[in-house]
mmCIF file of C-alpha atoms and ligand atoms in Angstrom:
data_model
loop_
_atom_site.group_PDB
_atom_site.id
_atom_site.type_symbol
_atom_site.label_atom_id
_atom_site.label_comp_id
_atom_site.label_asym_id
_atom_site.label_seq_id
_atom_site.Cartn_x
_atom_site.Cartn_y
_atom_site.Cartn_z
ATOM 1 C CA MET L 6 81.212 104.381 126.672
ATOM 2 C CA LYS L 7 82.018 101.904 123.843
ATOM 3 C CA THR L 8 85.584 100.856 123.119
ATOM 4 C CA VAL L 9 86.914 100.444 119.594
ATOM 5 C CA LEU L 10 90.273 99.012 118.583
ATOM 6 C CA ILE L 11 91.490 100.160 115.199
ATOM 7 C CA THR L 12 94.525 98.735 113.437
ATOM 8 C CA GLY L 13 96.256 101.051 110.997
ATOM 9 C CA GLY L 14 94.941 103.900 113.155
ATOM 10 C CA ALA L 15 97.928 106.116 112.330
ATOM 11 C CA GLY L 16 97.391 105.731 108.598
ATOM 12 C CA PHE L 17 95.420 107.997 106.283
ATOM 13 C CA ILE L 18 91.899 106.562 106.652
ATOM 14 C CA GLY L 19 92.626 105.090 110.101
ATOM 15 C CA SER L 20 93.638 108.406 111.632
ATOM 16 C CA HIS L 21 90.512 110.136 110.300
ATOM 17 C CA LEU L 22 88.480 107.305 111.837
ATOM 18 C CA CYS L 23 90.244 107.858 115.192
ATOM 19 C CA ASP L 24 89.222 111.550 115.128
ATOM 20 C CA PHE L 25 85.663 110.733 114.085
ATOM 21 C CA LEU L 26 85.205 108.076 116.787
ATOM 22 C CA ILE L 27 86.746 110.241 119.543
ATOM 23 C CA ASP L 28 84.229 112.940 118.550
ATOM 24 C CA LYS L 29 81.444 110.347 118.822
ATOM 25 C CA ARG L 30 82.584 109.655 122.413
ATOM 26 C CA PHE L 31 84.225 106.283 121.805
ATOM 27 C CA MET L 32 87.237 105.059 123.727
ATOM 28 C CA VAL L 33 89.796 104.474 120.922
ATOM 29 C CA ILE L 34 92.722 102.041 121.020
ATOM 30 C CA CYS L 35 94.907 102.714 117.991
ATOM 31 C CA VAL L 36 97.303 99.957 116.880
ATOM 32 C CA ASP L 37 99.932 100.675 114.242
ATOM 33 C CA ASN L 38 103.502 99.615 113.523
ATOM 34 C CA LEU L 39 104.100 102.887 111.642
ATOM 35 C CA ILE L 40 105.440 101.083 108.577
ATOM 36 C CA THR L 41 103.359 103.321 106.305
ATOM 37 C CA GLY L 42 101.356 105.150 109.001
ATOM 38 C CA ASN L 43 102.561 108.368 110.600
ATOM 39 C CA LYS L 44 102.486 109.165 114.312
ATOM 40 C CA GLU L 45 101.900 112.832 113.507
ATOM 41 C CA ASN L 46 98.469 111.922 112.147
ATOM 42 C CA ILE L 47 97.363 111.122 115.701
ATOM 43 C CA SER L 48 99.767 113.198 117.839
ATOM 44 C CA HIS L 49 96.988 115.665 118.733
ATOM 45 C CA LEU L 50 95.081 112.788 120.389
ATOM 46 C CA ASN L 51 97.890 111.628 122.677
ATOM 47 C CA SER L 52 96.761 113.782 125.600
ATOM 48 C CA ASN L 53 93.138 112.663 125.242
ATOM 49 C CA LYS L 54 92.188 110.289 128.070
ATOM 50 C CA ASN L 55 89.917 108.334 125.713
ATOM 51 C CA PHE L 56 92.779 107.556 123.319
ATOM 52 C CA LYS L 57 95.573 105.019 123.557
ATOM 53 C CA PHE L 58 98.304 104.199 121.025
ATOM 54 C CA ILE L 59 99.984 100.791 120.805
ATOM 55 C CA ASN L 60 102.982 100.348 118.494
ATOM 56 C CA HIS L 61 102.476 96.795 117.255
ATOM 57 C CA ASP L 62 102.688 94.736 114.066
ATOM 58 C CA ILE L 63 99.234 93.175 113.767
ATOM 59 C CA SER L 64 100.587 90.178 111.841
ATOM 60 C CA LYS L 65 101.793 89.076 115.312
ATOM 61 C CA HIS L 66 99.463 88.025 118.134
ATOM 62 C CA ILE L 67 98.098 90.879 120.225
ATOM 63 C CA ALA L 68 96.828 90.726 123.811
ATOM 64 C CA ILE L 69 94.370 93.420 124.927
ATOM 65 C CA ASP L 70 93.178 93.725 128.538
ATOM 66 C CA GLU L 71 90.219 96.023 127.938
ATOM 67 C CA PRO L 72 86.808 94.754 126.849
ATOM 68 C CA LEU L 73 86.188 95.694 123.198
ATOM 69 C CA ASP L 74 82.928 96.533 121.452
ATOM 70 C CA TYR L 75 84.384 96.957 117.973
ATOM 71 C CA VAL L 76 87.505 95.795 116.139
ATOM 72 C CA LEU L 77 88.305 97.672 112.915
ATOM 73 C CA HIS L 78 91.095 96.138 110.833
ATOM 74 C CA PHE L 79 92.505 98.941 108.679
ATOM 75 C CA ALA L 80 96.215 98.080 108.810
ATOM 76 C CA SER L 81 97.826 97.531 105.418
ATOM 77 C CA PRO L 82 100.009 99.357 102.962
ATOM 78 C CA ALA L 83 97.465 100.621 100.410
ATOM 79 C CA SER L 84 99.456 102.522 97.815
ATOM 80 C CA PRO L 85 100.651 100.429 94.844
ATOM 81 C CA VAL L 86 104.163 101.893 95.250
ATOM 82 C CA ASP L 87 104.229 100.965 98.964
ATOM 83 C CA TYR L 88 102.828 97.465 98.665
ATOM 84 C CA GLN L 89 105.078 96.565 95.767
ATOM 85 C CA LYS L 90 108.075 97.601 97.922
ATOM 86 C CA ILE L 91 106.922 95.514 100.899
ATOM 87 C CA PRO L 92 104.787 92.731 99.418
ATOM 88 C CA ILE L 93 105.457 90.213 102.202
ATOM 89 C CA GLN L 94 104.395 92.608 104.983
ATOM 90 C CA THR L 95 101.336 93.443 102.874
ATOM 91 C CA LEU L 96 100.393 89.776 102.509
ATOM 92 C CA LYS L 97 100.921 89.261 106.237
ATOM 93 C CA ALA L 98 98.792 92.273 107.224
ATOM 94 C CA GLY L 99 95.910 90.986 105.081
ATOM 95 C CA SER L 100 96.223 87.320 106.080
ATOM 96 C CA LEU L 101 97.801 86.959 109.550
ATOM 97 C CA GLY L 102 96.612 90.435 110.585
ATOM 98 C CA THR L 103 93.053 89.572 109.630
ATOM 99 C CA HIS L 104 93.306 86.221 111.440
ATOM 100 C CA ASN L 105 94.611 87.883 114.613
ATOM 101 C CA THR L 106 92.002 90.639 114.617
ATOM 102 C CA LEU L 107 89.135 88.234 113.874
ATOM 103 C CA GLY L 108 90.353 86.055 116.764
ATOM 104 C CA LEU L 109 90.398 89.135 118.978
ATOM 105 C CA ALA L 110 86.858 90.091 117.936
ATOM 106 C CA LEU L 111 85.677 86.535 118.611
ATOM 107 C CA ALA L 112 87.291 86.444 122.077
ATOM 108 C CA LYS L 113 85.901 89.884 122.994
ATOM 109 C CA LYS L 114 82.477 89.319 121.352
ATOM 110 C CA ALA L 115 83.148 92.526 119.434
ATOM 111 C CA LYS L 116 81.703 93.616 116.097
ATOM 112 C CA TYR L 117 84.314 93.435 113.338
ATOM 113 C CA VAL L 118 84.960 95.673 110.332
ATOM 114 C CA LEU L 119 87.408 94.643 107.613
ATOM 115 C CA ALA L 120 88.875 97.328 105.368
ATOM 116 C CA SER L 121 88.838 95.674 101.960
ATOM 117 C CA THR L 122 89.377 97.348 98.623
ATOM 118 C CA SER L 123 88.201 97.906 95.074
ATOM 119 C CA GLU L 124 91.384 96.009 94.160
ATOM 120 C CA VAL L 125 89.476 92.773 94.801
ATOM 121 C CA TYR L 126 87.947 93.495 91.364
ATOM 122 C CA GLY L 127 91.425 93.665 89.794
ATOM 123 C CA ASP L 128 91.365 95.046 86.248
ATOM 124 C CA PRO L 129 87.567 94.841 86.014
ATOM 125 C CA LEU L 130 85.748 93.623 82.927
ATOM 126 C CA VAL L 131 82.522 95.153 84.263
ATOM 127 C CA ASN L 132 82.093 98.897 84.831
ATOM 128 C CA PRO L 133 80.798 100.141 87.270
ATOM 129 C CA GLN L 134 81.587 97.322 89.690
ATOM 130 C CA PRO L 135 78.722 95.932 91.796
ATOM 131 C CA GLU L 136 79.566 93.846 94.868
ATOM 132 C CA SER L 137 78.310 90.765 93.000
ATOM 133 C CA TYR L 138 81.188 91.027 90.474
ATOM 134 C CA TRP L 139 83.931 88.469 91.248
ATOM 135 C CA GLY L 140 86.751 90.396 89.656
ATOM 136 C CA ASN L 141 89.618 89.893 87.261
ATOM 137 C CA VAL L 142 92.771 89.603 89.362
ATOM 138 C CA ASN L 143 96.268 88.500 88.376
ATOM 139 C CA PRO L 144 97.274 86.514 91.491
ATOM 140 C CA VAL L 145 100.986 86.456 90.635
ATOM 141 C CA GLY L 146 101.348 89.986 89.256
ATOM 142 C CA LEU L 147 102.910 92.909 91.134
ATOM 143 C CA ARG L 148 99.558 93.937 92.612
ATOM 144 C CA GLY L 149 98.713 90.353 93.631
ATOM 145 C CA CYS L 150 100.190 90.819 97.134
ATOM 146 C CA TYR L 151 97.530 93.406 97.950
ATOM 147 C CA ASP L 152 94.624 92.082 95.894
ATOM 148 C CA GLU L 153 94.953 88.482 97.020
ATOM 149 C CA SER L 154 95.594 89.283 100.683
ATOM 150 C CA LYS L 155 92.396 91.333 100.713
ATOM 151 C CA ARG L 156 90.464 88.604 98.879
ATOM 152 C CA PHE L 157 91.768 86.110 101.440
ATOM 153 C CA ALA L 158 90.836 88.544 104.244
ATOM 154 C CA GLU L 159 87.266 88.755 102.924
ATOM 155 C CA ALA L 160 87.027 84.959 102.749
ATOM 156 C CA LEU L 161 88.351 84.653 106.313
ATOM 157 C CA ALA L 162 85.915 87.271 107.634
ATOM 158 C CA MET L 163 82.996 85.408 106.000
ATOM 159 C CA ALA L 164 84.248 82.110 107.472
ATOM 160 C CA TYR L 165 84.436 83.617 110.994
ATOM 161 C CA HIS L 166 80.960 84.976 110.464
ATOM 162 C CA ARG L 167 79.552 81.659 109.229
ATOM 163 C CA ILE L 168 81.399 79.325 111.611
ATOM 164 C CA HIS L 169 81.898 81.450 114.751
ATOM 165 C CA ASN L 170 79.009 83.869 114.275
ATOM 166 C CA VAL L 171 81.287 86.925 114.502
ATOM 167 C CA ASP L 172 79.276 89.998 113.496
ATOM 168 C CA THR L 173 81.450 91.060 110.566
ATOM 169 C CA ARG L 174 81.341 93.921 108.053
ATOM 170 C CA ILE L 175 83.414 94.140 104.884
ATOM 171 C CA VAL L 176 83.950 97.529 103.293
ATOM 172 C CA ARG L 177 85.372 97.642 99.772
ATOM 173 C CA ILE L 178 87.055 101.024 99.759
ATOM 174 C CA PHE L 179 87.504 102.743 96.390
ATOM 175 C CA ASN L 180 90.085 105.503 95.766
ATOM 176 C CA THR L 181 89.899 107.956 98.656
ATOM 177 C CA TYR L 182 91.785 111.227 99.116
ATOM 178 C CA GLY L 183 92.143 114.136 101.475
ATOM 179 C CA PRO L 184 94.391 115.711 104.102
ATOM 180 C CA LYS L 185 96.903 113.442 105.880
ATOM 181 C CA MET L 186 97.778 111.385 102.807
ATOM 182 C CA ARG L 187 101.524 110.838 102.775
ATOM 183 C CA LYS L 188 103.085 113.181 100.230
ATOM 184 C CA ASP L 189 105.463 110.503 99.031
ATOM 185 C CA ASP L 190 103.091 107.528 99.027
ATOM 186 C CA GLY L 191 103.245 107.456 95.231
ATOM 187 C CA ARG L 192 99.495 107.577 94.636
ATOM 188 C CA VAL L 193 98.017 109.846 92.041
ATOM 189 C CA VAL L 194 96.533 112.468 94.376
ATOM 190 C CA PRO L 195 99.670 113.238 96.443
ATOM 191 C CA ASN L 196 101.860 112.999 93.315
ATOM 192 C CA PHE L 197 99.802 115.384 91.187
ATOM 193 C CA ILE L 198 99.207 117.905 93.985
ATOM 194 C CA THR L 199 102.869 117.984 95.044
ATOM 195 C CA GLN L 200 103.992 118.291 91.436
ATOM 196 C CA ALA L 201 101.447 121.024 90.663
ATOM 197 C CA LEU L 202 102.278 123.074 93.767
ATOM 198 C CA ASN L 203 105.981 122.984 92.884
ATOM 199 C CA ASN L 204 105.391 123.703 89.173
ATOM 200 C CA LYS L 205 107.116 120.399 88.379
ATOM 201 C CA PRO L 206 105.899 118.157 85.523
ATOM 202 C CA ILE L 207 102.684 116.291 86.318
ATOM 203 C CA THR L 208 103.408 112.617 85.608
ATOM 204 C CA VAL L 209 100.498 110.870 83.878
ATOM 205 C CA TYR L 210 101.168 107.141 83.513
ATOM 206 C CA GLY L 211 100.277 105.491 80.205
ATOM 207 C CA ASP L 212 97.992 107.482 77.889
ATOM 208 C CA GLY L 213 95.995 108.825 80.863
ATOM 209 C CA LYS L 214 92.755 107.360 79.497
ATOM 210 C CA GLN L 215 92.423 104.950 82.428
ATOM 211 C CA THR L 216 89.700 106.019 84.854
ATOM 212 C CA ARG L 217 89.301 106.314 88.621
ATOM 213 C CA SER L 218 86.564 107.668 90.876
ATOM 214 C CA PHE L 219 87.727 109.711 93.867
ATOM 215 C CA CYS L 220 85.948 109.893 97.208
ATOM 216 C CA TYR L 221 86.687 112.595 99.781
ATOM 217 C CA ILE L 222 87.781 111.312 103.178
ATOM 218 C CA SER L 223 84.876 112.765 105.226
ATOM 219 C CA ASP L 224 82.386 110.925 102.990
ATOM 220 C CA MET L 225 84.362 107.701 103.349
ATOM 221 C CA VAL L 226 84.507 107.915 107.157
ATOM 222 C CA ASP L 227 80.779 108.656 107.321
ATOM 223 C CA GLY L 228 80.102 105.606 105.116
ATOM 224 C CA ILE L 229 82.316 103.319 107.210
ATOM 225 C CA TYR L 230 80.524 104.446 110.375
ATOM 226 C CA ARG L 231 77.084 103.861 108.866
ATOM 227 C CA LEU L 232 78.118 100.439 107.611
ATOM 228 C CA THR L 233 79.498 99.574 111.071
ATOM 229 C CA LEU L 234 76.119 100.404 112.639
ATOM 230 C CA SER L 235 74.195 98.506 109.939
ATOM 231 C CA LYS L 236 73.499 94.786 109.953
ATOM 232 C CA ILE L 237 75.153 93.917 106.633
ATOM 233 C CA ASN L 238 77.626 91.056 106.702
ATOM 234 C CA GLU L 239 78.157 90.890 102.925
ATOM 235 C CA PRO L 240 80.774 93.167 101.296
ATOM 236 C CA ILE L 241 79.703 96.756 100.591
ATOM 237 C CA ASN L 242 81.290 99.170 98.119
ATOM 238 C CA LEU L 243 82.070 102.659 99.381
ATOM 239 C CA GLY L 244 83.376 105.239 96.945
ATOM 240 C CA ASN L 245 82.359 108.137 94.766
ATOM 241 C CA PRO L 246 80.700 107.020 91.502
ATOM 242 C CA GLU L 247 81.893 110.138 89.602
ATOM 243 C CA GLU L 248 84.417 108.685 87.163
ATOM 244 C CA HIS L 249 87.252 110.656 85.512
ATOM 245 C CA THR L 250 90.144 109.810 83.254
ATOM 246 C CA ILE L 251 93.556 110.440 84.787
ATOM 247 C CA ASN L 252 94.085 113.076 82.057
ATOM 248 C CA GLU L 253 90.995 114.973 83.237
ATOM 249 C CA PHE L 254 92.174 114.593 86.780
ATOM 250 C CA ALA L 255 95.601 116.091 85.955
ATOM 251 C CA GLU L 256 93.929 119.096 84.277
ATOM 252 C CA ILE L 257 91.591 119.680 87.240
ATOM 253 C CA ILE L 258 94.450 119.618 89.768
ATOM 254 C CA LYS L 259 96.612 121.854 87.602
ATOM 255 C CA GLU L 260 93.783 124.400 87.373
ATOM 256 C CA LEU L 261 92.849 124.297 91.083
ATOM 257 C CA ALA L 262 96.489 124.622 92.177
ATOM 258 C CA LYS L 263 96.946 127.510 89.708
ATOM 259 C CA SER L 264 99.997 125.642 88.495
ATOM 260 C CA LYS L 265 102.340 126.233 85.563
ATOM 261 C CA SER L 266 103.270 122.541 85.433
ATOM 262 C CA LYS L 267 103.522 120.711 82.129
ATOM 263 C CA ILE L 268 101.675 117.416 81.872
ATOM 264 C CA ILE L 269 104.030 114.628 80.811
ATOM 265 C CA PHE L 270 103.469 110.940 80.050
ATOM 266 C CA GLU L 271 105.389 108.076 81.658
ATOM 267 C CA LYS L 272 105.241 104.295 81.436
ATOM 268 C CA LEU L 273 102.037 102.641 82.655
ATOM 269 C CA PRO L 274 102.656 100.363 85.680
ATOM 270 C CA VAL L 275 102.004 96.644 85.164
ATOM 271 C CA ASP L 276 98.389 95.481 85.703
ATOM 272 C CA ASP L 277 97.162 99.057 86.235
ATOM 273 C CA PRO L 278 93.338 98.755 86.125
ATOM 274 C CA ARG L 279 91.886 100.452 83.027
ATOM 275 C CA VAL L 280 88.634 101.491 84.668
ATOM 276 C CA ARG L 281 87.295 101.770 88.188
ATOM 277 C CA ARG L 282 83.972 103.059 89.422
ATOM 278 C CA PRO L 283 81.869 101.812 92.336
ATOM 279 C CA ASP L 284 78.246 100.778 91.992
ATOM 280 C CA ILE L 285 76.917 102.136 95.303
ATOM 281 C CA SER L 286 73.255 101.063 94.916
ATOM 282 C CA ASN L 287 73.561 98.822 97.974
ATOM 283 C CA SER L 288 74.954 101.455 100.349
ATOM 284 C CA ARG L 289 72.285 103.897 99.134
ATOM 285 C CA LYS L 290 69.531 101.361 99.697
ATOM 286 C CA GLU L 291 70.758 99.766 102.930
ATOM 287 C CA PHE L 292 71.932 102.774 104.937
ATOM 288 C CA GLY L 293 71.182 105.842 102.851
ATOM 289 C CA TRP L 294 74.797 106.678 102.117
ATOM 290 C CA GLU L 295 76.193 108.520 99.145
ATOM 291 C CA PRO L 296 79.096 110.959 98.862
ATOM 292 C CA LYS L 297 78.306 114.639 99.434
ATOM 293 C CA VAL L 298 81.633 116.355 98.702
ATOM 294 C CA GLY L 299 82.187 117.147 95.018
ATOM 295 C CA LEU L 300 85.589 116.515 93.441
ATOM 296 C CA LYS L 301 86.594 120.174 93.109
ATOM 297 C CA ASP L 302 85.565 121.040 96.683
ATOM 298 C CA GLY L 303 87.426 118.049 98.087
ATOM 299 C CA LEU L 304 90.498 118.784 96.014
ATOM 300 C CA LYS L 305 90.540 122.439 97.114
ATOM 301 C CA LYS L 306 90.623 121.345 100.762
ATOM 302 C CA THR L 307 93.307 118.763 100.028
ATOM 303 C CA ILE L 308 95.473 121.203 98.068
ATOM 304 C CA LYS L 309 95.176 123.726 100.917
ATOM 305 C CA TRP L 310 96.349 121.083 103.400
ATOM 306 C CA PHE L 311 99.275 120.044 101.193
ATOM 307 C CA LYS L 312 100.256 123.698 100.748
ATOM 308 C CA GLU L 313 100.147 124.418 104.487
ATOM 309 C CA SER L 314 102.126 121.314 105.392
ATOM 310 C CA GLN L 315 104.773 121.551 102.638
HETATM 311 N N1 LIG N 8 98.995 107.587 88.192
HETATM 312 C C1 LIG N 8 99.530 108.510 87.322
HETATM 313 N N2 LIG N 8 100.561 109.282 87.755
HETATM 314 C C2 LIG N 8 101.071 109.209 89.016
HETATM 315 C C3 LIG N 8 100.522 108.256 89.914
HETATM 316 C C4 LIG N 8 99.483 107.464 89.465
HETATM 317 O O1 LIG N 8 99.096 108.638 86.166
HETATM 318 O O2 LIG N 8 102.017 109.966 89.316
HETATM 319 C C5 LIG N 8 97.868 106.756 87.715
HETATM 320 C C6 LIG N 8 98.050 105.255 87.948
HETATM 321 O O3 LIG N 8 98.757 104.686 86.855
HETATM 322 C C7 LIG N 8 96.613 104.806 88.025
HETATM 323 C C8 LIG N 8 95.885 105.986 88.669
HETATM 324 O O4 LIG N 8 96.735 107.102 88.483
HETATM 325 O O5 LIG N 8 96.083 104.597 86.730
HETATM 326 C C9 LIG N 8 95.627 105.791 90.151
HETATM 327 O O6 LIG N 8 96.817 105.378 90.740
HETATM 328 P P1 LIG N 8 97.027 105.248 92.297
HETATM 329 O O7 LIG N 8 98.447 104.851 92.514
HETATM 330 O O8 LIG N 8 96.562 106.474 92.998
HETATM 331 O O9 LIG N 8 96.086 104.086 92.822
HETATM 332 P P2 LIG N 8 95.297 102.873 92.138
HETATM 333 O O10 LIG N 8 93.951 103.409 91.854
HETATM 334 O O11 LIG N 8 95.998 102.417 90.883
HETATM 335 O O12 LIG N 8 95.314 101.842 93.201
#
């Protein structure tokens, strides 16, 4: 039985990874300080003998007795609202947290997976974004705490790979949605669904012409697993290449939730990227991955979950 340690394991993507890996017969050690994660996301695993939870801030040193086969570093606030509220913790999770987890992987001779982000491309001047694009990031803007900590994390992972031969993977995660997102995390999916279900105004920021591409969580987890088992040390984009304006997205959610909400326009946050869409040619070519769940199907499942857990 292989053992995997996952930081941020009580978060949205992390908790889905815990479930997926338990199903694949891994021993899972979940590390989270619950700053943005939620213990309820993993409470059903507590009685499982192959699952262990450690409440710990990964920006501090961690000692683990067990041998480890994989270290997955997924701990970080990821919603713009969250990381702008706690920018220092965000910078520490991406810098010190990445240093600590890479050190752990080195000591345990474990494979390492870094959760990076499409935010490394900033407000991109190239659309769609291939991994070879270096990005257009404002280092001192309000999103800089997240973007730069992840860019630093990528650089550190590559350095540990080149200098210490750690077998690293870097996954650039594009917008992902599904059950277990925090309702109040401030991101567009939880906001629009909660607003639509309560017939409250749907808040589109700016003119709503900015675009995003939304990937359903089961596709994302499948992609992360395939990347982990691959031999690719360079960064890989994972996301759904179907691009929509935020206006279109508001209309789709309103329709699927059978909502009477009005759509209203509010101020655009600073440095909000105007476009975002992953070029996934490399994941297709290298490990045959592409998303399978269409936007409407994924949103129906997500709306159902939000409704049932209101
Ligand atoms: N957005 C919006 N209304 C909301 C929340 C977000 O129009 O209530 C917009 C936001 O300005 C951005 C897009 O939706 O253009 C995606 O925002 P999100 O916070 O989900 O994540 P991002 O992709 O910006 O990291």
